[in-house]
Coordinates of N, CA and C in Angstrom, one line a residue:
Chain A
M157 N 9.3 20.7 -22.7 CA 9.0 19.3 -22.8 C 10.4 18.8 -22.8
S158 N 11.5 19.3 -23.2 CA 12.8 18.7 -23.4 C 13.5 18.6 -21.9
D159 N 12.9 19.2 -20.8 CA 13.6 19.3 -19.7 C 12.9 18.4 -18.6
I160 N 12.1 17.6 -19.0 CA 10.9 16.8 -18.1 C 11.8 15.2 -18.4
T161 N 12.5 15.0 -17.3 CA 13.0 13.6 -17.4 C 12.0 12.5 -17.0
I162 N 12.4 11.1 -17.3 CA 11.2 10.2 -17.1 C 11.1 10.1 -15.8
F163 N 11.8 10.4 -14.4 CA 11.7 10.2 -13.4 C 10.7 11.3 -12.9
E164 N 10.7 12.6 -13.3 CA 9.7 13.3 -12.9 C 8.3 13.0 -13.3
L165 N 8.1 12.7 -15.0 CA 7.0 12.0 -15.3 C 6.3 10.9 -14.4
A166 N 7.2 10.1 -14.2 CA 6.8 9.0 -13.2 C 6.0 9.4 -11.7
A167 N 6.8 10.3 -11.3 CA 6.4 10.9 -10.0 C 5.1 11.6 -10.0
F168 N 5.0 12.3 -11.2 CA 3.8 13.1 -11.1 C 2.7 12.2 -11.5
V169 N 2.9 11.0 -12.1 CA 1.7 10.1 -12.5 C 1.4 9.6 -11.4
I170 N 2.3 9.1 -10.5 CA 2.3 8.6 -8.9 C 1.3 9.4 -8.2
V171 N 1.6 10.6 -8.1 CA 0.9 11.7 -7.3 C -0.6 11.5 -7.7
L172 N -0.6 11.6 -9.1 CA -2.1 11.8 -9.4 C -3.0 10.3 -9.3
A173 N -2.0 9.4 -9.1 CA -2.8 8.1 -8.8 C -3.2 7.8 -7.3
A174 N -2.5 8.8 -6.6 CA -2.6 8.9 -5.1 C -4.0 9.4 -4.7
V175 N -4.5 10.1 -5.8 CA -5.8 10.9 -5.3 C -6.9 9.9 -5.1
P176 N -7.5 9.0 -6.1 CA -8.4 8.3 -5.5 C -8.5 7.5 -4.2
V177 N -7.1 7.1 -3.8 CA -6.8 6.4 -2.6 C -7.1 7.5 -1.6
L178 N -6.8 8.6 -1.6 CA -7.1 9.7 -0.8 C -8.5 9.8 -0.4
Y179 N -9.3 9.7 -1.7 CA -11.0 9.8 -1.5 C -11.3 8.4 -0.5
R180 N -10.6 7.4 -0.8 CA -11.1 6.2 -0.1 C -10.7 6.5 1.2
V181 N -9.7 7.0 1.6 CA -9.2 7.1 3.1 C -10.0 8.3 3.7
V182 N -10.6 9.4 3.1 CA -11.5 10.3 3.6 C -12.8 9.6 3.7
A183 N -13.5 9.2 2.7 CA -14.8 8.6 2.7 C -15.2 7.2 3.1
G184 N -14.0 6.6 3.4 CA -14.0 5.1 3.7 C -15.1 4.8 4.7
P185 N -16.1 3.7 4.5 CA -17.1 3.5 5.2 C -16.9 3.1 7.0
N186 N -15.8 2.6 7.2 CA -15.3 2.1 8.4 C -13.8 2.3 8.5
I187 N -13.4 1.9 9.8 CA -11.9 2.4 10.1 C -10.7 1.4 9.1
F188 N -11.4 0.3 8.8 CA -10.4 -0.7 8.1 C -10.1 -0.3 6.5
N189 N -11.0 0.4 6.0 CA -10.8 1.0 4.8 C -10.1 2.3 4.9
R190 N -9.9 3.0 6.0 CA -9.0 4.0 6.1 C -7.6 3.5 6.4
I191 N -7.4 2.5 7.0 CA -6.1 1.8 7.2 C -5.4 1.3 6.3
M192 N -6.3 0.6 5.2 CA -6.0 0.0 3.9 C -5.5 1.1 3.0
G193 N -6.3 2.3 2.9 CA -6.0 3.4 2.3 C -4.4 4.0 2.6
V194 N -4.2 3.9 3.8 CA -3.0 4.8 4.4 C -1.8 3.8 4.0
N195 N -2.1 2.4 4.1 CA -0.9 1.6 3.7 C -0.7 1.7 2.3
V196 N -1.9 1.9 1.4 CA -1.4 2.0 -0.2 C -0.7 3.4 -0.2
L197 N -1.0 4.2 0.4 CA -0.6 5.6 0.4 C 0.9 5.6 0.8
G198 N 1.2 4.6 1.9 CA 2.7 4.5 2.3 C 3.5 4.0 1.1
T199 N 3.1 2.9 0.4 CA 3.8 2.5 -0.7 C 4.0 3.3 -1.8
K200 N 3.1 4.0 -1.8 CA 3.3 5.1 -3.0 C 4.2 6.1 -2.6
T201 N 4.3 6.4 -1.4 CA 5.3 7.2 -0.9 C 6.6 7.0 -0.7
V202 N 6.9 5.7 -0.6 CA 8.1 5.2 -0.6 C 8.7 5.5 -2.0
V203 N 7.9 5.1 -3.0 CA 8.1 5.1 -4.5 C 8.7 6.5 -5.0
I204 N 7.8 7.4 -4.4 CA 7.9 8.8 -4.9 C 9.4 9.3 -4.0
L205 N 9.5 8.7 -3.1 CA 10.9 9.4 -2.4 C 12.2 8.9 -3.2
I206 N 11.9 7.6 -3.6 CA 13.2 7.0 -4.3 C 13.3 7.9 -5.7
L207 N 12.1 8.1 -6.5 CA 12.1 8.8 -7.5 C 12.6 10.4 -7.3
V208 N 12.4 10.9 -6.4 CA 12.8 12.3 -6.1 C 14.3 12.2 -5.8
G209 N 14.9 11.1 -5.2 CA 16.2 11.1 -5.0 C 17.0 10.8 -6.3
Y210 N 16.5 10.4 -7.3 CA 16.9 10.2 -8.7 C 16.8 11.6 -9.4
I211 N 15.7 12.3 -9.2 CA 15.6 13.7 -9.7 C 16.7 14.7 -9.4
Y212 N 16.8 14.6 -8.0 CA 18.0 15.4 -7.4 C 19.3 15.0 -7.8
G213 N 19.4 13.5 -8.1 CA 20.7 13.3 -8.5 C 21.5 12.7 -7.2
R214 N 20.7 12.4 -6.1 CA 21.6 11.8 -5.1 C 20.5 10.6 -4.5
P215 N 20.6 9.6 -5.2 CA 19.7 8.4 -4.7 C 20.1 7.7 -3.7
D216 N 21.3 7.9 -3.1 CA 21.7 7.1 -2.1 C 21.0 7.6 -0.7
I217 N 21.1 8.6 -0.4 CA 20.6 9.3 0.9 C 19.1 9.1 0.9
F218 N 18.3 9.3 -0.2 CA 16.8 9.2 -0.5 C 16.5 7.6 -0.2
L219 N 17.5 6.7 -0.4 CA 17.2 5.3 -0.6 C 17.1 5.0 1.0
D220 N 18.0 5.5 1.9 CA 17.8 5.3 3.2 C 16.7 6.0 3.9
I221 N 16.3 7.0 3.5 CA 14.9 7.6 4.1 C 13.9 6.7 3.5
A222 N 13.8 6.2 2.2 CA 12.6 5.4 1.9 C 12.7 4.1 2.6
I223 N 13.8 3.5 2.9 CA 13.9 2.3 3.9 C 13.3 2.6 5.5
V224 N 13.6 3.7 6.0 CA 13.0 4.3 7.1 C 11.7 4.4 7.1
Y225 N 11.2 4.9 6.0 CA 9.7 5.3 5.9 C 9.0 3.9 5.8
A226 N 9.6 3.1 5.0 CA 8.8 2.0 4.9 C 8.7 1.0 6.1
L227 N 9.7 0.9 6.8 CA 9.6 0.3 8.1 C 8.6 0.9 9.2
I228 N 8.7 2.2 9.4 CA 7.8 3.1 10.2 C 6.4 2.9 9.8
N229 N 6.2 3.0 8.4 CA 4.8 2.7 7.9 C 4.2 1.3 8.4
F230 N 5.0 0.4 8.2 CA 4.5 -1.0 8.5 C 4.1 -1.2 9.9
T231 N 5.3 -0.7 11.0 CA 4.9 -0.9 12.4 C 3.6 0.0 12.7
A232 N 3.4 1.2 12.1 CA 2.4 2.0 12.5 C 0.9 1.3 12.2
V233 N 1.0 0.4 10.8 CA -0.2 -0.2 10.6 C -0.3 -1.3 11.4
L234 N 0.7 -2.0 12.0 CA 0.4 -3.1 12.7 C -0.1 -2.8 14.1
A235 N 0.6 -1.6 14.5 CA 0.2 -1.1 16.1 C -1.2 -0.7 15.9
F236 N -1.5 0.0 14.8 CA -3.0 0.5 14.9 C -4.1 -0.5 14.8
L237 N -3.8 -1.6 13.9 CA -4.5 -2.7 13.7 C -4.6 -3.4 14.8
R238 N -3.6 -3.7 15.8 CA -3.8 -4.3 16.9 C -4.6 -3.8 17.7
Y239 N -4.5 -2.2 18.2 CA -5.3 -1.6 18.8 C -6.9 -1.7 18.4
V240 N -7.0 -1.7 17.1 CA -8.5 -1.7 16.5 C -9.1 -3.2 16.8
E241 N -8.3 -4.1 16.7 CA -8.6 -5.6 16.9 C -8.9 -5.8 18.3
T242 N -8.0 -5.6 19.3 CA -8.2 -6.1 20.7 C -8.6 -5.0 21.7
G243 N -8.5 -3.4 21.3 CA -9.0 -2.6 22.1 C -7.7 -2.3 23.1
R244 N -6.6 -2.8 23.1 CA -5.4 -2.7 23.8 C -4.1 -3.1 23.1
L245 N -3.2 -2.4 23.7 CA -1.9 -2.6 23.0 C -0.7 -3.4 23.6
D246 N -1.1 -4.1 24.9 CA -0.2 -4.5 25.5 C -0.2 -6.1 25.5
K247 N -0.9 -6.7 24.7 CA -0.9 -8.2 24.6 C -1.1 -8.7 23.1
Chain B
M103 N 19.4 15.9 -26.2 CA 19.3 14.7 -25.2 C 19.3 13.5 -25.8
V104 N 20.3 12.8 -25.5 CA 20.7 11.4 -26.2 C 19.8 10.5 -25.5
I105 N 19.3 9.7 -26.5 CA 18.4 8.5 -26.1 C 19.1 7.4 -26.3
D106 N 19.6 6.7 -25.0 CA 20.1 5.4 -25.0 C 19.4 4.4 -24.8
I107 N 19.7 3.1 -24.8 CA 19.0 1.9 -24.7 C 18.8 1.9 -23.1
K108 N 19.6 2.5 -22.2 CA 19.2 2.3 -20.8 C 18.0 3.3 -20.3
T109 N 17.9 4.2 -20.8 CA 16.8 5.4 -20.7 C 15.7 4.6 -21.0
V110 N 15.6 3.9 -22.3 CA 14.4 3.3 -23.0 C 13.9 2.1 -22.2
V111 N 14.8 1.3 -21.6 CA 14.4 0.3 -20.8 C 13.6 0.9 -19.5
T112 N 14.5 1.7 -18.9 CA 13.8 2.5 -17.5 C 12.5 3.0 -17.9
A113 N 12.4 3.7 -18.9 CA 11.0 4.4 -19.2 C 9.8 3.2 -19.6
V114 N 10.2 2.0 -20.1 CA 9.3 1.0 -20.2 C 8.8 0.3 -18.7
F115 N 10.0 0.2 -18.0 CA 9.6 -0.3 -16.8 C 9.0 0.6 -16.0
L116 N 9.1 1.9 -15.7 CA 8.5 3.0 -15.2 C 7.2 3.1 -15.5
A117 N 7.0 3.0 -17.0 CA 5.4 3.0 -17.6 C 4.6 1.8 -17.0
I118 N 5.2 0.7 -17.2 CA 4.5 -0.5 -16.5 C 4.0 -0.5 -15.1
G119 N 5.0 0.2 -14.2 CA 4.8 0.4 -13.0 C 3.7 1.7 -12.5
C120 N 3.8 2.6 -13.4 CA 2.6 3.6 -13.2 C 1.3 3.2 -13.8
F121 N 1.2 2.4 -14.6 CA 0.0 1.7 -15.0 C -0.5 0.8 -13.9
L122 N 0.3 0.0 -13.2 CA 0.0 -0.7 -12.1 C -0.7 0.0 -11.2
F123 N 0.2 1.1 -10.7 CA -0.3 2.1 -9.6 C -1.7 2.5 -10.0
I124 N -1.9 3.0 -11.3 CA -3.3 3.5 -11.4 C -4.4 2.4 -11.3
V125 N -4.1 1.3 -11.9 CA -4.8 0.1 -11.7 C -5.2 -0.1 -10.3
A126 N -4.3 0.0 -9.5 CA -4.5 -0.2 -7.8 C -5.4 0.9 -7.3
S127 N -5.2 2.3 -7.7 CA -5.8 3.3 -7.1 C -7.4 3.2 -7.7
I128 N -7.5 2.7 -8.7 CA -9.0 2.8 -9.4 C -9.8 1.6 -8.8
G129 N -8.9 0.4 -8.5 CA -9.5 -0.6 -7.8 C -9.8 -0.3 -6.3
V130 N -9.0 0.4 -5.5 CA -9.1 0.7 -4.3 C -10.6 1.5 -4.1
M131 N -10.6 2.4 -5.2 CA -11.7 3.5 -5.4 C -13.0 2.9 -5.6
R132 N -13.1 1.8 -6.5 CA -14.3 1.3 -7.1 C -14.8 0.1 -6.7
F133 N -14.0 -0.9 -6.0 CA -14.7 -2.1 -5.7 C -15.6 -1.9 -4.6
P134 N -16.6 -2.9 -4.6 CA -17.7 -2.7 -3.6 C -17.7 -2.9 -2.3
D135 N -16.6 -3.5 -1.8 CA -16.3 -4.2 -0.5 C -15.0 -4.1 0.0
F136 N -14.9 -4.1 1.4 CA -13.7 -4.2 1.9 C -12.6 -5.0 1.6
Y137 N -13.1 -6.5 1.6 CA -12.3 -7.5 1.2 C -12.1 -7.7 -0.1
T138 N -12.9 -7.1 -1.2 CA -12.2 -7.0 -2.6 C -11.4 -5.9 -2.6
R139 N -11.6 -4.8 -2.0 CA -10.4 -3.8 -2.1 C -9.3 -4.3 -1.9
L140 N -8.9 -5.2 -0.9 CA -7.8 -5.7 -0.5 C -7.1 -6.4 -1.5
H141 N -7.8 -6.9 -2.5 CA -6.9 -7.4 -3.8 C -6.2 -6.4 -4.4
A142 N -6.7 -5.2 -4.6 CA -6.1 -4.2 -5.3 C -5.0 -3.5 -4.4
A143 N -5.4 -3.5 -3.1 CA -4.1 -2.9 -2.3 C -3.2 -4.0 -2.1
G144 N -3.4 -5.0 -2.1 CA -2.3 -6.0 -1.7 C -1.4 -6.4 -2.8
K145 N -2.0 -6.7 -3.8 CA -1.3 -7.4 -4.9 C -0.7 -6.5 -6.0
V146 N -1.6 -5.4 -6.6 CA -1.3 -4.8 -7.7 C -0.4 -3.7 -7.2
D147 N -0.4 -3.2 -6.1 CA 0.4 -2.2 -5.5 C 2.1 -2.8 -5.3
T148 N 1.9 -4.0 -5.0 CA 3.4 -4.7 -4.8 C 3.9 -4.8 -6.2
M149 N 3.1 -5.2 -7.2 CA 4.0 -5.4 -8.6 C 4.1 -4.1 -9.0
G150 N 3.2 -2.9 -8.9 CA 3.6 -1.7 -9.2 C 5.1 -1.1 -8.9
Q151 N 5.3 -1.3 -7.6 CA 6.6 -1.0 -6.8 C 7.5 -1.8 -7.4
T152 N 7.3 -3.0 -7.6 CA 8.3 -4.0 -8.0 C 9.0 -3.6 -9.5
F153 N 8.0 -3.3 -10.3 CA 8.3 -2.8 -11.7 C 9.2 -1.5 -11.6
I154 N 8.8 -0.6 -10.8 CA 9.5 0.8 -10.9 C 10.8 0.5 -10.3
L155 N 11.1 -0.4 -9.2 CA 12.2 -0.3 -8.6 C 13.1 -1.3 -9.5
L156 N 12.6 -2.1 -10.4 CA 13.4 -2.8 -11.3 C 14.0 -1.9 -12.6
G157 N 13.0 -0.9 -12.8 CA 13.4 0.0 -13.9 C 14.6 1.0 -13.3
L158 N 14.4 1.4 -12.0 CA 15.6 2.2 -11.4 C 16.8 1.3 -11.3
L159 N 16.8 0.0 -10.9 CA 17.9 -1.1 -10.6 C 18.6 -1.2 -11.9
F160 N 17.7 -1.1 -13.0 CA 18.4 -1.2 -14.5 C 19.2 0.0 -14.7
Y161 N 18.9 1.2 -14.2 CA 19.2 2.5 -14.5 C 20.5 2.8 -13.8
S162 N 20.6 2.3 -12.7 CA 21.8 2.5 -11.8 C 22.6 1.5 -11.8
G163 N 22.4 0.1 -12.2 CA 23.5 -0.6 -12.2 C 23.8 -1.4 -11.0
F164 N 24.8 -2.3 -10.9 CA 25.0 -3.3 -9.8 C 26.1 -2.3 -9.0
S165 N 25.4 -1.7 -7.8 CA 26.4 -0.7 -6.8 C 25.9 -0.6 -5.6
L166 N 26.2 0.3 -4.8 CA 25.6 0.3 -3.3 C 24.0 0.5 -3.6
V167 N 23.8 1.5 -4.3 CA 22.3 1.9 -4.7 C 21.6 0.9 -5.1
G168 N 22.1 0.1 -5.9 CA 21.2 -1.2 -6.5 C 21.0 -2.1 -5.4
I169 N 21.8 -2.2 -4.4 CA 21.7 -3.1 -3.3 C 20.6 -2.5 -2.3
K170 N 20.7 -1.3 -2.2 CA 19.5 -0.7 -1.4 C 18.1 -1.0 -2.1
L171 N 18.1 -0.8 -3.2 CA 16.9 -0.9 -4.2 C 16.6 -2.5 -3.8
V172 N 17.3 -3.4 -4.2 CA 16.8 -4.8 -3.6 C 16.5 -4.9 -2.3
I173 N 17.1 -4.2 -1.4 CA 16.7 -4.3 -0.1 C 15.1 -3.7 0.2
I174 N 14.9 -2.6 -0.5 CA 13.7 -2.0 -0.3 C 12.6 -2.7 -0.9
M175 N 13.0 -3.3 -2.1 CA 12.1 -4.3 -2.8 C 11.6 -5.6 -1.9
A176 N 12.6 -6.3 -1.3 CA 12.4 -7.4 -0.5 C 11.5 -6.9 0.8
F177 N 11.8 -5.9 1.4 CA 11.0 -5.2 2.4 C 9.6 -5.2 2.1
I178 N 9.2 -4.5 0.9 CA 7.9 -4.4 0.7 C 7.2 -5.7 0.2
Y179 N 8.0 -6.5 -0.4 CA 7.5 -8.0 -0.6 C 7.0 -8.6 0.7
I180 N 8.0 -8.4 1.8 CA 7.5 -8.9 2.9 C 6.4 -8.3 3.8
I181 N 6.4 -6.9 3.7 CA 5.6 -6.1 4.5 C 4.1 -6.0 3.7
N182 N 4.0 -5.8 2.7 CA 2.6 -5.5 2.2 C 1.6 -6.8 2.2
P183 N 2.1 -8.0 1.8 CA 1.1 -9.1 2.1 C 0.9 -9.3 3.7
T184 N 2.0 -8.9 4.7 CA 1.6 -9.1 6.1 C 0.7 -8.0 6.5
A185 N 1.0 -6.9 5.9 CA -0.1 -6.0 6.3 C -1.7 -6.2 6.1
T186 N -1.6 -6.9 4.7 CA -3.0 -7.3 4.1 C -3.6 -8.4 4.9
H187 N -2.9 -9.4 5.2 CA -3.2 -10.5 6.1 C -3.7 -9.9 7.4
F188 N -3.1 -8.9 8.0 CA -3.4 -8.5 9.5 C -4.7 -7.7 9.3
L189 N -4.7 -7.0 8.3 CA -5.9 -6.2 7.9 C -7.2 -7.1 7.9
T190 N -7.0 -8.3 7.1 CA -8.4 -9.2 6.7 C -8.6 -9.9 8.2
K191 N -7.6 -10.1 9.2 CA -7.7 -10.9 10.4 C -8.5 -10.0 11.3
A192 N -8.0 -8.6 11.2 CA -8.6 -7.8 12.2 C -10.0 -7.4 12.0
A193 N -10.2 -7.1 10.6 CA -11.9 -7.2 10.1 C -12.7 -8.2 10.4
Y194 N -12.1 -9.4 10.0 CA -12.9 -10.8 10.4 C -13.3 -10.8 11.8
V195 N -12.4 -10.7 12.7 CA -12.3 -10.7 14.3 C -13.4 -9.8 14.6
R196 N -13.3 -8.5 14.1 CA -14.2 -7.7 14.6 C -15.7 -7.6 13.9
G197 N -15.9 -8.7 13.0 CA -17.2 -8.9 12.5 C -17.7 -8.1 11.4
L198 N -16.9 -7.8 10.4 CA -17.0 -7.2 9.2 C -17.7 -8.2 8.2
K199 N -18.9 -8.0 7.5 CA -19.3 -9.3 6.8 C -18.8 -9.0 5.5
P200 N -18.7 -9.9 4.9 CA -18.2 -9.8 3.4 C -19.2 -9.5 2.3
W201 N -19.0 -9.0 1.3 CA -20.1 -8.5 0.2 C -20.4 -9.8 -0.5
V202 N -21.9 -10.0 -0.7 CA -22.3 -10.9 -1.6 C -23.1 -10.3 -2.8
R203 N -23.3 -11.2 -3.9 CA -23.8 -10.6 -5.1 C -25.3 -10.2 -4.8
G204 N -25.8 -9.1 -5.4 CA -27.1 -8.8 -4.8 C -27.0 -7.8 -3.9
D205 N -26.1 -7.5 -3.0 CA -26.1 -6.2 -2.2 C -25.9 -5.1 -3.0
R206 N -26.6 -4.0 -2.9 CA -26.4 -2.8 -3.3 C -25.0 -2.1 -2.7
F207 N -25.2 -2.1 -1.7 CA -24.0 -1.2 -0.9 C -23.1 -2.4 0.2
E208 N -22.1 -1.9 0.7 CA -21.4 -2.5 1.5 C -22.1 -2.8 2.7
P209 N -22.1 -3.9 3.4 CA -22.7 -4.2 4.5 C -21.9 -3.6 5.7
Y210 N -22.8 -2.6 6.4 CA -22.2 -1.8 7.2 C -22.5 -2.0 8.6
I211 N -21.4 -2.1 9.3 CA -21.4 -2.3 10.9 C -20.6 -1.1 11.4
E212 N -21.1 -0.7 12.5 CA -20.6 0.3 13.2 C -19.6 -0.1 14.0
V213 N -18.3 0.0 13.7 CA -17.1 -0.4 14.6 C -16.7 0.8 15.5
E214 N -17.0 2.0 14.9 CA -16.6 3.3 16.0 C -17.8 3.2 16.9
A215 N -18.9 2.8 16.4 CA -20.0 3.4 17.3 C -20.2 2.4 18.4
A216 N -19.3 1.4 18.7 CA -19.5 0.4 19.8 C -19.4 1.2 21.0
G217 N -18.5 2.0 21.1 CA -18.1 2.8 22.2 C -18.2 2.3 23.4
D218 N -17.7 0.9 23.6 CA -17.8 0.4 25.1 C -16.3 0.0 25.3
G219 N -15.3 0.5 24.9 CA -14.0 0.5 25.1 C -13.5 -0.8 24.1
G220 N -13.9 -0.9 22.8 CA -13.3 -1.7 22.0 C -13.8 -3.1 22.0
Q221 N -15.2 -3.4 22.7 CA -15.6 -4.7 22.6 C -16.4 -5.0 21.0
P222 N -15.9 -6.0 20.6 CA -16.3 -6.3 19.4 C -18.0 -6.5 19.2
T223 N -18.5 -6.1 17.9 CA -19.9 -6.1 18.0 C -20.5 -7.5 17.8
R224 N -19.6 -8.5 17.6 CA -19.9 -9.8 17.5 C -19.1 -10.5 18.5
P225 N -19.7 -11.8 19.0 CA -18.9 -12.4 19.9 C -17.7 -13.0 19.0
R226 N -16.5 -13.0 19.7 CA -15.5 -13.4 18.9 C -15.3 -14.8 18.8
K227 N -14.6 -15.1 17.6 CA -14.5 -16.8 17.3 C -13.7 -17.2 18.8
P228 N -13.8 -18.7 18.9 CA -12.9 -19.4 19.8 C -11.5 -18.9 19.7
A229 N -10.7 -18.6 20.8 CA -9.6 -18.0 21.0 C -8.4 -18.9 20.4
G230 N -8.7 -20.2 20.4 CA -7.9 -21.3 19.9 C -7.5 -21.2 18.6
R231 N -8.5 -20.9 17.8 CA -8.4 -20.9 16.2 C -7.4 -19.6 15.6
L232 N -8.1 -18.4 16.4 CA -7.4 -17.3 15.9 C -6.5 -16.4 16.4
K233 N -6.0 -17.3 17.4 CA -5.0 -16.7 18.2 C -3.7 -16.9 17.6
R234 N -2.8 -16.0 17.5 CA -1.6 -16.0 16.7 C -0.6 -16.8 17.4

């Protein structure tokens, strides 16, 4: 117990909190529920990446990875929603 | 292990953030409808990451790491409501009906089963209103 830091505990709790969202992604009734679940999982992934950086003692490089992951997640969600909404990507 | 005030304040902020993340997950799993699930997905999740990153900002102090944490916080503050707005707009344009009191299950339309190259199941709204 004495070896567990608060960052490891917080990362473990967030991983446990990702399980119901994963259920919604797998069993969601339509495509919009799945995209919403993937968006929520992306936010949780960014926070877990930052916490992993603090666990390893090198938060600077993991913060760069987290910034890149947040932007890629946002772009992917917007592109996929544009495809679902209009059926094409070029306008 | 030395318990100092910095660790205690960080632990309190992380606990609040983890609580909000758990609340967001339960809301995404248990709400009856897509539009109500977006409340949990859009707002509570943003507040959870805000509290966790505030705790880490208090832990690391004002340095390059703190500036990067503020940048990520600002990014997610812009990104999450924009994605929620775009999800709502896409679902509304494709004709997903909201849940009303008395419905047992979510009103289900087959978006995937249209199968004719992405044509909406209902006629779209006039393009002047919804066009960005």
